[in-house]
Amino acid sequence: MNLRALVVDDEALARQRIRHLLRRSTDIEVIGECADGLEAVKAIEELSPDLVFLDIQMPELDGFGVVEAVGADRMPLTLFITAFDQHALKAFEVHALDYLLKPFSPERFHQALERARRWCQRHTPENGPGQGPDLEALMASLRQDRPWVDRLLVRQGDRHILVRTSALQWIEAEDNYVRLHVEGTSYLLRQTMTGLLARLDPAEFRRIHRSAIVNLDCIREFQPWTGGDHLVIMRDGTRLTLSRTYREQFGEWL
């Protein structure tokens, strides 16, 4: 069974070494290389590789961010690569197919590759999809150690844009999406309000209405309004509503 592989690592020498180790594996075709997480997300979505060698520590969007952006249920079979991450390794022992700890030997590399081969041979379309590595559980486990995200990846046409959460001014619900308001522009992100709020640091973001979340640093003032509601005036002049339902969160200020 031939496998189409994608190599993702921000270090050119590391990508080169994986290609070198794969030279004798005639059943593995390297269909692309990516030097960062943004490239990886785009390549995974466009090329649909069977197997991804995915470095964890990368600037901006790391390996876990790639999994989160693509969706754990849509990720190809993944062999994680890391220099050292105690929490990640602990999670891998339970949930992942395998991982490679840098610097790894050729023997260890081919051992992990053989595990990937065996998994793919057992889980062909003819045999049924079976139970794959549980990346959903892996991501849930990792969130316990680092629950708040500091970046969000947003699709904009054929581009992927990395938005720092500190740059978010406010967020509004829009059907099955949320609209992120960022410094004079906005982006749509497929995410529920509740799901996104769970990923944001509560010391920085709070929900003020069933359809609005605000960055506390971007609030200029509160004004009493009707029916127990308050107006929230943002620093850019945007006027939002703090409903009675969420007023208690601001009890120390109102």
CSV table of C-alpha atoms in Angstrom, one decimal:
chain,number,residue,atom,x,y,z
A,1,MET,CA,0.0,0.0,0.0
A,2,ASN,CA,1.5,3.3,-1.1
A,3,LEU,CA,1.2,6.3,1.2
A,4,ARG,CA,1.3,10.0,0.3
A,5,ALA,CA,3.1,11.9,3.0
A,6,LEU,CA,3.5,15.6,4.0
A,7,VAL,CA,6.5,16.7,6.0
A,8,VAL,CA,6.0,19.7,8.3
A,9,ASP,CA,8.8,21.3,10.2
A,10,ASP,CA,10.1,24.8,10.5
A,11,GLU,CA,13.7,23.6,10.3
A,12,ALA,CA,14.9,22.9,6.7
A,13,LEU,CA,17.5,20.4,8.0
A,14,ALA,CA,14.8,18.5,9.8
A,15,ARG,CA,12.6,18.3,6.7
A,16,GLN,CA,15.7,17.2,4.7
A,17,ARG,CA,16.5,14.5,7.2
A,18,ILE,CA,13.0,13.0,7.0
A,19,ARG,CA,13.2,13.0,3.2
A,20,HIS,CA,16.6,11.3,3.5
A,21,LEU,CA,15.2,8.6,5.9
A,22,LEU,CA,12.3,8.0,3.5
A,23,ARG,CA,14.5,7.4,0.4
A,24,ARG,CA,14.5,3.6,0.8
A,25,SER,CA,10.8,3.5,1.5
A,26,THR,CA,9.4,3.1,-2.0
A,27,ASP,CA,5.9,2.9,-0.7
A,28,ILE,CA,6.0,6.4,0.7
A,29,GLU,CA,5.7,9.4,-1.7
A,30,VAL,CA,6.5,12.8,-0.2
A,31,ILE,CA,3.9,15.1,-1.8
A,32,GLY,CA,5.0,18.3,-0.1
A,33,GLU,CA,6.9,20.1,2.6
A,34,CYS,CA,5.7,22.9,4.9
A,35,ALA,CA,7.8,25.3,6.9
A,36,ASP,CA,5.1,26.5,9.2
A,37,GLY,CA,1.7,25.7,10.6
A,38,LEU,CA,-0.2,28.0,8.2
A,39,GLU,CA,1.3,26.3,5.2
A,40,ALA,CA,0.5,22.9,6.8
A,41,VAL,CA,-3.2,23.6,7.2
A,42,LYS,CA,-3.5,24.7,3.6
A,43,ALA,CA,-1.5,21.7,2.3
A,44,ILE,CA,-3.5,19.2,4.3
A,45,GLU,CA,-6.8,20.6,3.0
A,46,GLU,CA,-5.6,20.8,-0.6
A,47,LEU,CA,-3.4,17.7,-0.9
A,48,SER,CA,-5.2,15.3,1.4
A,49,PRO,CA,-2.1,13.4,2.4
A,50,ASP,CA,-2.4,9.9,4.0
A,51,LEU,CA,0.3,10.6,6.5
A,52,VAL,CA,1.7,13.8,8.1
A,53,PHE,CA,5.1,14.1,9.9
A,54,LEU,CA,4.1,17.1,12.1
A,55,ASP,CA,6.6,19.1,14.2
A,56,ILE,CA,5.0,20.4,17.4
A,57,GLN,CA,7.2,23.4,18.2
A,58,MET,CA,6.8,25.9,15.4
A,59,PRO,CA,6.4,29.7,15.5
A,60,GLU,CA,3.0,31.3,15.3
A,61,LEU,CA,0.8,28.2,14.7
A,62,ASP,CA,2.3,25.1,16.3
A,63,GLY,CA,1.5,21.4,15.6
A,64,PHE,CA,-1.4,21.3,18.0
A,65,GLY,CA,-2.8,24.5,16.3
A,66,VAL,CA,-2.6,22.7,13.0
A,67,VAL,CA,-4.7,19.8,14.4
A,68,GLU,CA,-7.2,22.3,15.8
A,69,ALA,CA,-7.4,24.3,12.6
A,70,VAL,CA,-7.9,21.3,10.4
A,71,GLY,CA,-10.1,19.5,12.9
A,72,ALA,CA,-9.1,16.4,14.8
A,73,ASP,CA,-11.7,14.3,12.9
A,74,ARG,CA,-10.3,15.4,9.5
A,75,MET,CA,-6.6,15.1,10.3
A,76,PRO,CA,-4.7,12.5,8.3
A,77,LEU,CA,-2.7,9.9,10.2
A,78,THR,CA,-0.2,11.9,12.1
A,79,LEU,CA,3.3,11.2,13.4
A,80,PHE,CA,4.1,14.0,15.8
A,81,ILE,CA,7.7,15.2,16.1
A,82,THR,CA,8.9,17.1,19.2
A,83,ALA,CA,12.2,18.2,20.8
A,84,PHE,CA,10.6,17.7,24.3
A,85,ASP,CA,7.2,18.4,25.7
A,86,GLN,CA,6.5,16.4,28.9
A,87,HIS,CA,2.8,17.0,28.8
A,88,ALA,CA,2.4,16.2,25.1
A,89,LEU,CA,4.4,13.0,25.5
A,90,LYS,CA,2.2,11.9,28.4
A,91,ALA,CA,-0.9,12.5,26.2
A,92,PHE,CA,0.7,10.6,23.3
A,93,GLU,CA,1.2,7.6,25.4
A,94,VAL,CA,-2.5,7.3,25.7
A,95,HIS,CA,-4.0,8.8,22.6
A,96,ALA,CA,-1.5,9.1,19.7
A,97,LEU,CA,-0.4,6.5,17.1
A,98,ASP,CA,3.3,7.4,17.8
A,99,TYR,CA,5.6,10.3,18.2
A,100,LEU,CA,9.3,11.0,17.4
A,101,LEU,CA,11.4,12.7,20.0
A,102,LYS,CA,14.3,14.7,18.5
A,103,PRO,CA,17.0,13.7,18.0
A,104,PHE,CA,15.6,10.4,16.8
A,105,SER,CA,17.6,7.5,15.3
A,106,PRO,CA,16.9,6.0,11.9
A,107,GLU,CA,15.8,2.8,13.7
A,108,ARG,CA,13.3,4.8,15.8
A,109,PHE,CA,12.0,6.6,12.7
A,110,HIS,CA,11.4,3.4,10.8
A,111,GLN,CA,9.8,1.8,13.8
A,112,ALA,CA,7.2,4.7,13.9
A,113,LEU,CA,6.8,4.5,10.1
A,114,GLU,CA,6.1,0.8,10.3
A,115,ARG,CA,3.4,1.4,12.9
A,116,ALA,CA,1.8,3.9,10.5
A,117,ARG,CA,2.0,1.3,7.7
A,118,ARG,CA,0.4,-1.4,9.8
A,119,TRP,CA,-2.4,1.0,10.9
A,120,CYS,CA,-3.1,2.0,7.3
A,121,GLN,CA,-3.1,-1.6,6.1
A,122,ARG,CA,-5.6,-2.6,8.8
A,123,HIS,CA,-7.9,0.4,8.1
A,124,THR,CA,-8.5,0.3,4.4
A,125,PRO,CA,-11.8,1.4,3.0
A,126,GLU,CA,-12.5,-2.3,2.3
A,127,ASN,CA,-11.9,-3.1,6.0
A,128,GLY,CA,-13.8,-0.1,7.3
A,129,PRO,CA,-12.4,3.0,9.0
A,130,GLY,CA,-11.9,1.3,12.4
A,131,GLN,CA,-10.9,3.2,15.5
A,132,GLY,CA,-8.1,5.6,14.7
A,133,PRO,CA,-5.8,7.5,17.0
A,134,ASP,CA,-8.0,9.6,19.2
A,135,LEU,CA,-6.8,13.2,18.4
A,136,GLU,CA,-10.0,14.6,19.9
A,137,ALA,CA,-9.1,13.2,23.2
A,138,LEU,CA,-5.5,14.3,22.8
A,139,MET,CA,-6.5,17.9,22.2
A,140,ALA,CA,-8.9,17.8,25.1
A,141,SER,CA,-6.1,16.5,27.3
A,142,LEU,CA,-3.8,19.2,26.2
A,143,ARG,CA,-6.3,21.9,26.8
A,144,GLN,CA,-6.3,21.0,30.4
A,145,ASP,CA,-2.7,22.1,30.6
A,146,ARG,CA,-3.0,25.2,28.3
A,147,PRO,CA,-6.8,26.0,28.3
A,148,TRP,CA,-6.7,29.4,26.7
A,149,VAL,CA,-5.6,30.0,23.1
A,150,ASP,CA,-3.7,33.1,22.2
A,151,ARG,CA,-4.2,32.8,18.4
A,152,LEU,CA,-7.1,31.9,16.1
A,153,LEU,CA,-6.8,30.7,12.6
A,154,VAL,CA,-9.4,32.1,10.2
A,155,ARG,CA,-10.1,31.1,6.6
A,156,GLN,CA,-10.4,34.1,4.3
A,157,GLY,CA,-11.1,32.9,0.8
A,158,ASP,CA,-8.2,30.8,-0.2
A,159,ARG,CA,-6.0,32.3,2.6
A,160,HIS,CA,-5.6,31.4,6.3
A,161,ILE,CA,-5.1,34.4,8.6
A,162,LEU,CA,-3.7,34.1,12.1
A,163,VAL,CA,-5.5,36.4,14.5
A,164,ARG,CA,-4.0,37.1,18.0
A,165,THR,CA,-6.8,37.0,20.6
A,166,SER,CA,-5.3,40.1,22.2
A,167,ALA,CA,-6.3,42.0,19.0
A,168,LEU,CA,-9.9,40.9,19.2
A,169,GLN,CA,-12.2,43.8,20.1
A,170,TRP,CA,-15.5,42.0,20.3
A,171,ILE,CA,-17.2,39.0,18.8
A,172,GLU,CA,-20.8,38.6,17.6
A,173,ALA,CA,-22.9,35.6,16.8
A,174,GLU,CA,-23.8,35.1,13.2
A,175,ASP,CA,-25.9,32.0,12.5
A,176,ASN,CA,-23.5,29.0,12.7
A,177,TYR,CA,-20.5,31.3,12.8
A,178,VAL,CA,-19.0,34.0,14.9
A,179,ARG,CA,-17.8,37.3,13.5
A,180,LEU,CA,-14.4,38.5,15.0
A,181,HIS,CA,-14.0,42.3,15.0
A,182,VAL,CA,-10.4,43.2,14.8
A,183,GLU,CA,-8.9,46.7,14.4
A,184,GLY,CA,-11.4,48.0,11.8
A,185,THR,CA,-12.1,44.8,10.0
A,186,SER,CA,-13.9,41.5,10.7
A,187,TYR,CA,-13.6,37.8,10.0
A,188,LEU,CA,-16.0,35.0,10.0
A,189,LEU,CA,-15.1,31.9,12.0
A,190,ARG,CA,-17.0,28.6,12.0
A,191,GLN,CA,-17.5,28.3,15.8
A,192,THR,CA,-20.3,28.6,18.3
A,193,MET,CA,-20.2,31.5,20.8
A,194,THR,CA,-20.1,29.0,23.7
A,195,GLY,CA,-17.3,27.0,22.1
A,196,LEU,CA,-15.2,30.0,21.4
A,197,LEU,CA,-15.8,31.5,24.8
A,198,ALA,CA,-14.5,28.3,26.4
A,199,ARG,CA,-11.2,28.8,24.5
A,200,LEU,CA,-10.7,32.4,25.5
A,201,ASP,CA,-9.1,33.6,28.8
A,202,PRO,CA,-12.0,34.7,31.1
A,203,ALA,CA,-9.7,37.3,32.6
A,204,GLU,CA,-9.7,39.1,29.2
A,205,PHE,CA,-13.1,38.1,27.6
A,206,ARG,CA,-16.6,38.1,28.9
A,207,ARG,CA,-20.0,37.5,27.4
A,208,ILE,CA,-22.3,40.5,27.6
A,209,HIS,CA,-25.2,39.2,25.6
A,210,ARG,CA,-26.3,36.0,24.0
A,211,SER,CA,-24.9,37.4,20.7
A,212,ALA,CA,-21.8,39.3,22.0
A,213,ILE,CA,-18.5,38.7,23.7
A,214,VAL,CA,-16.1,41.6,24.5
A,215,ASN,CA,-12.5,42.1,25.1
A,216,LEU,CA,-12.4,43.9,28.5
A,217,ASP,CA,-9.4,46.0,27.5
A,218,CYS,CA,-11.5,47.5,24.6
A,219,ILE,CA,-14.4,48.7,26.8
A,220,ARG,CA,-14.4,52.5,27.3
A,221,GLU,CA,-17.5,52.9,29.5
A,222,PHE,CA,-20.8,51.5,30.7
A,223,GLN,CA,-24.1,53.5,30.6
A,224,PRO,CA,-27.4,52.5,32.3
A,225,TRP,CA,-30.0,51.8,29.8
A,226,THR,CA,-33.6,50.4,29.9
A,227,GLY,CA,-35.0,47.4,31.6
A,228,GLY,CA,-31.8,46.8,33.7
A,229,ASP,CA,-29.6,46.5,30.6
A,230,HIS,CA,-26.5,48.7,30.1
A,231,LEU,CA,-24.9,50.1,27.1
A,232,VAL,CA,-21.3,49.1,26.6
A,233,ILE,CA,-19.3,51.8,24.7
A,234,MET,CA,-16.2,50.3,23.1
A,235,ARG,CA,-13.0,52.4,22.5
A,236,ASP,CA,-13.8,52.6,18.8
A,237,GLY,CA,-17.3,53.9,19.5
A,238,THR,CA,-19.2,50.7,18.9
A,239,ARG,CA,-22.2,50.5,21.2
A,240,LEU,CA,-23.2,47.1,22.5
A,241,THR,CA,-25.8,45.8,25.0
A,242,LEU,CA,-25.0,44.3,28.3
A,243,SER,CA,-28.1,42.3,29.1
A,244,ARG,CA,-29.4,41.7,32.6
A,245,THR,CA,-28.6,38.0,32.2
A,246,TYR,CA,-24.9,38.7,32.1
A,247,ARG,CA,-24.8,41.8,34.3
A,248,GLU,CA,-23.6,39.9,37.4
A,249,GLN,CA,-20.3,39.3,35.8
A,250,PHE,CA,-19.6,43.0,36.1
A,251,GLY,CA,-20.9,43.4,39.6
A,252,GLU,CA,-17.5,44.8,40.7
A,253,TRP,CA,-17.8,47.6,38.2
A,254,LEU,CA,-21.6,48.4,38.0
